[in-house]
């Protein structure tokens, strides 16, 4: 009788162990490796690019305005650029290679250029691409720069429009320094 009681207890322990192992396969294990971590912050940016940084007086400078949407879906940009008219003379604005399709009239003031570029309705852009190309003529020797007029979350300066919301998502700008020798 003791043997049969011992056999029954052993059988119950074995069944319990099998049950525990089976139930543990349904348990959710949240370890530091599987916890939900915050996503990398998106960083939408506008940049100025020139193949050269040094020029002679009287030379033409070709400058590209580049959009990096930083993971956002965008449908337009407003660009406000500052430049020093003692060193640079604005010549023209070219949209022929732009990723956008609609271009309201641009304005040139003494030290500022303002322009916009927009997607067609129901279209958006996500990635990196050319907005426009600007052409300047160098006037005299010295160092100068072309810079974005930019304040985070302001809609009266340079900005990137979030598709469907019109919210400004521009967080960073990269200006351009030029040396005229």
XYZ file of C-alpha atoms in Angstrom, residues 30-181:
152
model
C 9.017 41.394 -20.581
C 12.734 41.714 -20.214
C 14.808 44.867 -20.804
C 15.496 43.664 -24.342
C 11.807 43.345 -25.260
C 10.405 46.436 -23.548
C 8.997 49.039 -25.896
C 11.644 51.715 -26.365
C 10.879 55.231 -27.615
C 11.314 55.764 -31.358
C 14.188 57.882 -32.586
C 13.067 61.504 -32.809
C 12.337 62.671 -36.335
C 14.522 65.526 -37.597
C 13.178 67.384 -40.647
C 15.785 69.726 -42.148
C 16.498 72.220 -44.904
C 20.055 72.557 -46.187
C 22.009 74.701 -48.613
C 24.540 72.905 -50.813
C 27.184 74.115 -53.248
C 29.800 71.949 -54.923
C 32.363 74.643 -54.133
C 32.896 76.904 -51.129
C 35.479 79.278 -52.667
C 34.892 81.653 -55.594
C 36.446 84.629 -57.356
C 34.677 87.988 -57.701
C 32.338 87.934 -60.719
C 31.753 84.171 -60.652
C 28.331 82.539 -60.627
C 27.392 80.432 -57.600
C 24.904 77.586 -57.966
C 23.246 76.696 -54.643
C 20.799 73.855 -54.098
C 18.098 73.934 -51.435
C 17.719 70.371 -50.127
C 14.807 68.996 -48.095
C 15.294 66.066 -45.730
C 11.824 65.210 -44.425
C 13.315 63.272 -41.493
C 10.640 60.595 -41.720
C 7.701 62.996 -41.954
C 5.310 63.077 -44.894
C 5.454 66.614 -46.244
C 3.592 68.537 -48.911
C 5.415 71.842 -49.106
C 8.101 74.195 -47.907
C 8.477 77.900 -47.363
C 12.038 79.138 -47.673
C 13.297 82.492 -46.417
C 16.998 83.072 -47.078
C 19.204 85.892 -45.854
C 22.268 87.042 -47.806
C 24.620 90.018 -47.832
C 24.103 92.145 -50.991
C 27.591 93.626 -50.582
C 29.035 90.226 -51.518
C 26.284 88.486 -53.482
C 23.810 89.503 -56.157
C 20.775 87.256 -56.622
C 20.444 86.203 -60.285
C 17.659 83.612 -60.597
C 15.677 80.766 -59.038
C 15.269 77.458 -60.899
C 12.677 74.789 -60.034
C 13.345 72.502 -63.036
C 14.709 69.645 -60.878
C 12.409 70.196 -57.891
C 10.638 67.343 -56.167
C 7.601 69.660 -55.874
C 5.179 70.646 -58.657
C 3.621 73.997 -57.687
C 5.551 77.232 -57.201
C 3.850 80.455 -56.105
C 5.647 83.679 -57.116
C 8.844 84.363 -55.215
C 9.999 87.664 -53.712
C 13.455 89.190 -53.595
C 14.117 91.970 -51.143
C 17.440 93.716 -50.579
C 18.838 91.019 -48.256
C 16.170 88.290 -48.437
C 14.662 85.783 -50.836
C 11.262 84.240 -50.084
C 9.805 81.327 -52.032
C 7.513 78.347 -51.611
C 7.224 74.960 -53.264
C 4.180 72.696 -52.941
C 3.038 69.200 -53.859
C -0.014 68.648 -55.976
C -3.221 67.997 -53.969
C -3.310 64.504 -52.421
C 0.455 64.058 -52.933
C 3.168 64.016 -50.301
C 6.919 63.565 -50.124
C 9.017 61.625 -47.650
C 12.787 61.423 -47.997
C 15.542 63.659 -49.295
C 15.362 65.768 -52.458
C 16.016 69.064 -54.191
C 13.541 71.912 -53.658
C 15.177 74.516 -55.914
C 18.453 75.852 -57.261
C 19.465 79.472 -56.709
C 22.049 81.394 -58.704
C 24.079 84.275 -57.287
C 26.917 86.347 -58.683
C 29.862 87.125 -56.408
C 30.660 90.847 -56.115
C 33.769 91.377 -54.006
C 36.370 89.540 -51.939
C 35.498 88.461 -48.422
C 33.620 85.885 -46.378
C 29.839 85.766 -46.426
C 27.030 83.348 -45.838
C 23.569 82.471 -47.030
C 21.350 81.457 -44.137
C 17.815 80.324 -43.499
C 15.555 82.627 -41.534
C 14.392 80.020 -39.006
C 12.750 79.881 -35.593
C 11.313 76.508 -34.474
C 7.507 76.276 -34.826
C 7.166 79.719 -36.433
C 5.105 79.881 -39.617
C 6.439 83.262 -40.805
C 9.941 82.019 -41.648
C 11.396 78.911 -43.323
C 9.285 75.833 -42.640
C 8.315 72.355 -43.788
C 4.593 71.597 -43.908
C 3.388 68.300 -42.457
C 1.118 66.574 -44.985
C -2.578 66.929 -44.163
C -2.005 69.136 -41.126
C -0.057 72.195 -42.252
C 2.004 72.011 -39.055
C 5.622 73.216 -39.279
C 7.969 70.254 -38.679
C 11.274 71.934 -39.555
C 13.735 71.300 -36.708
C 17.139 71.964 -38.229
C 18.778 74.078 -40.949
C 22.234 73.892 -42.526
C 23.436 77.254 -43.802
C 26.228 77.905 -46.307
C 29.439 79.906 -45.819
C 31.205 81.239 -48.911
C 34.712 82.589 -49.376
C 35.312 85.012 -52.246
C 39.079 85.416 -53.074
